[in-house]
PDB file of C-alpha atoms in Angstrom:
ATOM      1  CA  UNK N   1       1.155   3.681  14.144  1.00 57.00           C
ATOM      2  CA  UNK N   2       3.191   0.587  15.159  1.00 69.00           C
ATOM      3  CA  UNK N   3       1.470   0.391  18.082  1.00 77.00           C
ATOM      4  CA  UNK N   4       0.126  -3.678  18.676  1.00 87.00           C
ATOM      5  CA  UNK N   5       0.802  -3.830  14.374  1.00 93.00           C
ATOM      6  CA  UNK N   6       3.015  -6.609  12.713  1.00 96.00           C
ATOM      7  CA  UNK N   7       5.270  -4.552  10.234  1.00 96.00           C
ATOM      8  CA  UNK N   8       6.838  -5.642   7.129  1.00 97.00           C
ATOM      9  CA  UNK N   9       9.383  -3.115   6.183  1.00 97.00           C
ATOM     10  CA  UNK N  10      11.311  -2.760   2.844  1.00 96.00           C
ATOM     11  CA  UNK N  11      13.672   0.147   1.455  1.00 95.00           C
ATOM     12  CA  UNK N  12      13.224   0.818  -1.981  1.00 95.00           C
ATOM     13  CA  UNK N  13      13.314   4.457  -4.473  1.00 94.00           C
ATOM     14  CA  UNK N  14      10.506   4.601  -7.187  1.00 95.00           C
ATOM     15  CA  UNK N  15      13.366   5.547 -10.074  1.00 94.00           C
ATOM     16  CA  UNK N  16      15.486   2.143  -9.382  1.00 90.00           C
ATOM     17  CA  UNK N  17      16.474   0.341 -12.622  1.00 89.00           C
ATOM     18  CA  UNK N  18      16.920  -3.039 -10.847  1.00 87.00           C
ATOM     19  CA  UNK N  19      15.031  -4.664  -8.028  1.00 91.00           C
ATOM     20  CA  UNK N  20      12.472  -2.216  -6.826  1.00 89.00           C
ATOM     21  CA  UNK N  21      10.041  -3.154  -9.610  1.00 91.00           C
ATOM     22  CA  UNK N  22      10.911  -6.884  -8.658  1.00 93.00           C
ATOM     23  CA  UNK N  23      10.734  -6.034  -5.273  1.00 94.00           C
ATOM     24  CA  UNK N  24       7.215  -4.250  -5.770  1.00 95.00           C
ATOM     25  CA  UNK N  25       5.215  -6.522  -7.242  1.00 95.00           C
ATOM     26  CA  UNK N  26       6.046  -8.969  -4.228  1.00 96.00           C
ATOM     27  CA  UNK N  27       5.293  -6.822  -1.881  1.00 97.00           C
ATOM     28  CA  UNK N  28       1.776  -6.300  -3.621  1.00 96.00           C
ATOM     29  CA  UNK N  29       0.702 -10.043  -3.397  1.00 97.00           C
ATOM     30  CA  UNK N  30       1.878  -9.390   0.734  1.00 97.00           C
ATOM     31  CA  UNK N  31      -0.659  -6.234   0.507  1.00 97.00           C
ATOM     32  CA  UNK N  32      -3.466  -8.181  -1.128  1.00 96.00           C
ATOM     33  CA  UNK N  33      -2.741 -11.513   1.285  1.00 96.00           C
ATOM     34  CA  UNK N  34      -3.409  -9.254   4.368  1.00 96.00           C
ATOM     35  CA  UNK N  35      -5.422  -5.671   3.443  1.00 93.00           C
ATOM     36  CA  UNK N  36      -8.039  -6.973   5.086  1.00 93.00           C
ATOM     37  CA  UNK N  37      -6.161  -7.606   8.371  1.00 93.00           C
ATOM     38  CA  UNK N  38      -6.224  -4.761  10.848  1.00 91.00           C
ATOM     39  CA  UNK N  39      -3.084  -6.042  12.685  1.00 92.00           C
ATOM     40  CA  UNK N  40      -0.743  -5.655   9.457  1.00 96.00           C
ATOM     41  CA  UNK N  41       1.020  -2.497   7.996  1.00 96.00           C
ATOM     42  CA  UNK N  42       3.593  -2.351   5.060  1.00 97.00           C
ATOM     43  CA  UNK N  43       6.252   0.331   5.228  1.00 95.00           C
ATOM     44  CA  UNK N  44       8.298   0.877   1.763  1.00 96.00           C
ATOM     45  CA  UNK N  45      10.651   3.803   2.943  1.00 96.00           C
ATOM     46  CA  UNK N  46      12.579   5.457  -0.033  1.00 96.00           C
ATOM     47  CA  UNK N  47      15.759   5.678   0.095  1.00 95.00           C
ATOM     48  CA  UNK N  48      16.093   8.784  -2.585  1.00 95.00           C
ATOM     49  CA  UNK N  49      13.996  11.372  -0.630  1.00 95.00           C
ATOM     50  CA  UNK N  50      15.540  14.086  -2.772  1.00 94.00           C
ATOM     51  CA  UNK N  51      13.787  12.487  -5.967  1.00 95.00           C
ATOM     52  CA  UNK N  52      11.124  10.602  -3.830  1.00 96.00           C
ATOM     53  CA  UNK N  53       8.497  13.469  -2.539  1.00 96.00           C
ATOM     54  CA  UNK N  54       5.314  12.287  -1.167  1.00 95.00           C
ATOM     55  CA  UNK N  55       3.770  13.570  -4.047  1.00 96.00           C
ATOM     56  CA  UNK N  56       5.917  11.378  -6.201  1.00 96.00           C
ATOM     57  CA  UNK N  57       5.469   8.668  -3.834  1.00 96.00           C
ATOM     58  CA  UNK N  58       1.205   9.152  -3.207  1.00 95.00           C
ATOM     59  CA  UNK N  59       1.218   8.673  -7.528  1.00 95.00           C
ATOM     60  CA  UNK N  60       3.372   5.547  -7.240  1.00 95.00           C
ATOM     61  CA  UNK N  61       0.785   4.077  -4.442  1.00 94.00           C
ATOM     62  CA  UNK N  62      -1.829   5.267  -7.070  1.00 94.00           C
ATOM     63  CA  UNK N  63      -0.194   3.403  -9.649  1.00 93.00           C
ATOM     64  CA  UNK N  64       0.134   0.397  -7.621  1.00 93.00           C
ATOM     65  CA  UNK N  65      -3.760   0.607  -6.602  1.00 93.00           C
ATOM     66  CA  UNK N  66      -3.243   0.124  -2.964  1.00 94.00           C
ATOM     67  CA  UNK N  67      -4.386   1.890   0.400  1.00 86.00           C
ATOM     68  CA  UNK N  68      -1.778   4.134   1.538  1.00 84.00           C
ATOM     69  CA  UNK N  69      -3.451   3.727   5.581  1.00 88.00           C
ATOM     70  CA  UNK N  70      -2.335  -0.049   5.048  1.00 94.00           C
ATOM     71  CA  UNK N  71       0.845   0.391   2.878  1.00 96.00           C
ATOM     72  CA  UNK N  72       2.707   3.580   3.256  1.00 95.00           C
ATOM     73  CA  UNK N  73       5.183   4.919   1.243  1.00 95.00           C
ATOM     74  CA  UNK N  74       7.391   7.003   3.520  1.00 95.00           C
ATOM     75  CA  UNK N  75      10.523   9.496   3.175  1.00 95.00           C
ATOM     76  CA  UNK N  76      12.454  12.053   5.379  1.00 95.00           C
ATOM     77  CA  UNK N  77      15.824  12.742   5.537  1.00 95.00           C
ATOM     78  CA  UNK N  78      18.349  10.308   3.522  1.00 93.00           C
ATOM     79  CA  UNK N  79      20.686  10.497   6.381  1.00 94.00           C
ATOM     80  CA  UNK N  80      17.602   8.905   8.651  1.00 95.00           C
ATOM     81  CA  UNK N  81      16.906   7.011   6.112  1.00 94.00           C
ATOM     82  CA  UNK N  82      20.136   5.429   5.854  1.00 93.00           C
ATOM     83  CA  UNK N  83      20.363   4.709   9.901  1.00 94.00           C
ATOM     84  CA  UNK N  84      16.899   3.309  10.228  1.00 93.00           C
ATOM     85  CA  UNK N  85      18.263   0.534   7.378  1.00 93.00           C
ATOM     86  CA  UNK N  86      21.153   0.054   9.597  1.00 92.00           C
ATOM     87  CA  UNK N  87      19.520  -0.893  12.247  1.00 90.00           C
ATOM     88  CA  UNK N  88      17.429  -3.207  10.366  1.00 92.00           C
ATOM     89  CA  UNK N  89      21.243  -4.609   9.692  1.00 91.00           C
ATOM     90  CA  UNK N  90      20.165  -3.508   6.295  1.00 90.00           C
ATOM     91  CA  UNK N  91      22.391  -2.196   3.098  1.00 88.00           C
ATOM     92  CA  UNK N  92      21.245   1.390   1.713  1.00 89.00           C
ATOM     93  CA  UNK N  93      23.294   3.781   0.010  1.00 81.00           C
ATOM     94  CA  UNK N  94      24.391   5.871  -2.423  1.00 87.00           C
ATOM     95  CA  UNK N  95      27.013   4.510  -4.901  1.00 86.00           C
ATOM     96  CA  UNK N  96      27.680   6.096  -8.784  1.00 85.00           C
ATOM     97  CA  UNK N  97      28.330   2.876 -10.029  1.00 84.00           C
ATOM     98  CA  UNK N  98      25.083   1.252  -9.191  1.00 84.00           C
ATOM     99  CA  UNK N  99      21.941   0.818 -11.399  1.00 78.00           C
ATOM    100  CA  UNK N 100      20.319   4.043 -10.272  1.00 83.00           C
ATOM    101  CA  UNK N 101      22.861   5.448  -8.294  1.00 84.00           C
ATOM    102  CA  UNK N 102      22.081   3.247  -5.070  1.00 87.00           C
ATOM    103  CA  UNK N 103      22.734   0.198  -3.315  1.00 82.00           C
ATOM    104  CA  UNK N 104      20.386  -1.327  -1.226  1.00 86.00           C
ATOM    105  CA  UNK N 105      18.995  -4.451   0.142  1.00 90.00           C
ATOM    106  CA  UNK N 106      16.153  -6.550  -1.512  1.00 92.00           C
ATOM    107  CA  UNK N 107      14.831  -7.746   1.466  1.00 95.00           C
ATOM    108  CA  UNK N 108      11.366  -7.426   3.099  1.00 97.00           C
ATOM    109  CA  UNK N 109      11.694  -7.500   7.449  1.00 97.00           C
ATOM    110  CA  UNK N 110       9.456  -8.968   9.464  1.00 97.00           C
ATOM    111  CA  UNK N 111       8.749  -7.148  12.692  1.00 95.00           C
ATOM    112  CA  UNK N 112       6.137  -8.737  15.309  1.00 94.00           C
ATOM    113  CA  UNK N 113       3.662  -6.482  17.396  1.00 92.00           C
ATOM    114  CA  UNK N 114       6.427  -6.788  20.219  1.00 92.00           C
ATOM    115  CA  UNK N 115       9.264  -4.392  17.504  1.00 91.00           C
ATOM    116  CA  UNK N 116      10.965  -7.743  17.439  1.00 94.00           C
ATOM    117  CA  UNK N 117      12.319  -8.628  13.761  1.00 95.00           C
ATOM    118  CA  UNK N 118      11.178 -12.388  13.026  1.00 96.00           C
ATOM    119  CA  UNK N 119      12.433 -12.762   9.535  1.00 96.00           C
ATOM    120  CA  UNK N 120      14.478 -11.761   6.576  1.00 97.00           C
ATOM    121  CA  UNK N 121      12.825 -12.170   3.072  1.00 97.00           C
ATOM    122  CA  UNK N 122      14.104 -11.578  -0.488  1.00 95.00           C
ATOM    123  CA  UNK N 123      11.615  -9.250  -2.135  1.00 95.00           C
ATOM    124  CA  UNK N 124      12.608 -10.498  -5.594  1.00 95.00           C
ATOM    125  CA  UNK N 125      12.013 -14.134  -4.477  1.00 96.00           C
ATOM    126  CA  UNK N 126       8.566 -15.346  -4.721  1.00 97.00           C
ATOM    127  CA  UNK N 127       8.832 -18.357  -2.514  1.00 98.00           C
ATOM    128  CA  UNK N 128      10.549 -16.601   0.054  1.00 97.00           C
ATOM    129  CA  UNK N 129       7.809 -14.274   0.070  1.00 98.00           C
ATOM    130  CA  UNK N 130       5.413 -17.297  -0.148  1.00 97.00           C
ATOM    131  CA  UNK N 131       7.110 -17.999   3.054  1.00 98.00           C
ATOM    132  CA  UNK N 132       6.704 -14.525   4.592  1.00 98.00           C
ATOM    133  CA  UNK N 133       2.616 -14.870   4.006  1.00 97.00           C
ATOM    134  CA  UNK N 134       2.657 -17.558   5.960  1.00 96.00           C
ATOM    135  CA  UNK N 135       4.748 -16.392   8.895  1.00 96.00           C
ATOM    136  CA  UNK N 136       2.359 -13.504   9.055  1.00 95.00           C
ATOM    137  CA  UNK N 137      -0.479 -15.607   9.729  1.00 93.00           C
ATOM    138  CA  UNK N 138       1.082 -17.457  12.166  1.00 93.00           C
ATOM    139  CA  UNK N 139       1.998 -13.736  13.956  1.00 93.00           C
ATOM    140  CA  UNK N 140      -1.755 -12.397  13.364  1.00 89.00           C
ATOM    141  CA  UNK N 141      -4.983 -13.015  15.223  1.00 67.00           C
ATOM    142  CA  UNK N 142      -6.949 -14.448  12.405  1.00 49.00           C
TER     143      UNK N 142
END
């Protein structure tokens, strides 16, 4: 699936209180900027798979109106879950006195066809994610 695809990645749960909805509707003007571009996948992984099914996540996509073969919503084991943030040097976790009952980062990564990470966005900031449209069409073939 990555194979030769620039990937914006983003950890998120579809019960969050706080950013996600923020963090959503950004990530939905990056859907619409590029769903026409065949080198370009979103990945939104949840990070509250117990909650999170891919039933509850394939109505949320629905709800969102998007293609889930360009955006997918994606879950698995929290303890995965958790790692693959890590290594993205991103925060994801559970903690009772959050909003939701998690903490995690807002940000959206940029990751070029080469799995090397080219940027850092806040996915409650729309110029930063202004900025993050354009450094995907400087990345794609268009």
């Amino acid at each position: 699936i990555f194979t030769d695809k620039i990937v914006v990645v983003d950890f998120f749960f579809t019960t969050c209180p706080s950013i996600c909805p923020i963090m959503k509707r950004q990530m939905l003007r990056v859907y619409e900027a590029y769903q026409d571009s065949p080198d370009v996948l979103l990945f939104s992984h949840t990070i509250d798979p117990e909650h999170d099914t891919v039933e509850i996540l394939k109505n949320f996509s629905e709800g969102l109106g998007i293609n889930s073969k360009k955006w997918q919503m994606v879950t698995g084991p929290q303890d995965e879950i958790f790692a693959l943030a890590k290594h993205y040097m991103l925060a994801a976790m559970k903690n009772d006195q959050s909003p939701g009952g998690y903490i995690h980062s807002g940000s959206f990564v940029l990751v070029d066809q080469n799995k090397k990470i080219r940027g850092y966005y806040d996915g409650t900031n729309k110029e930063e994610v202004d900025q993050l449209i354009v450094d995907l069409k400087k990345l794609t073939r268009k």
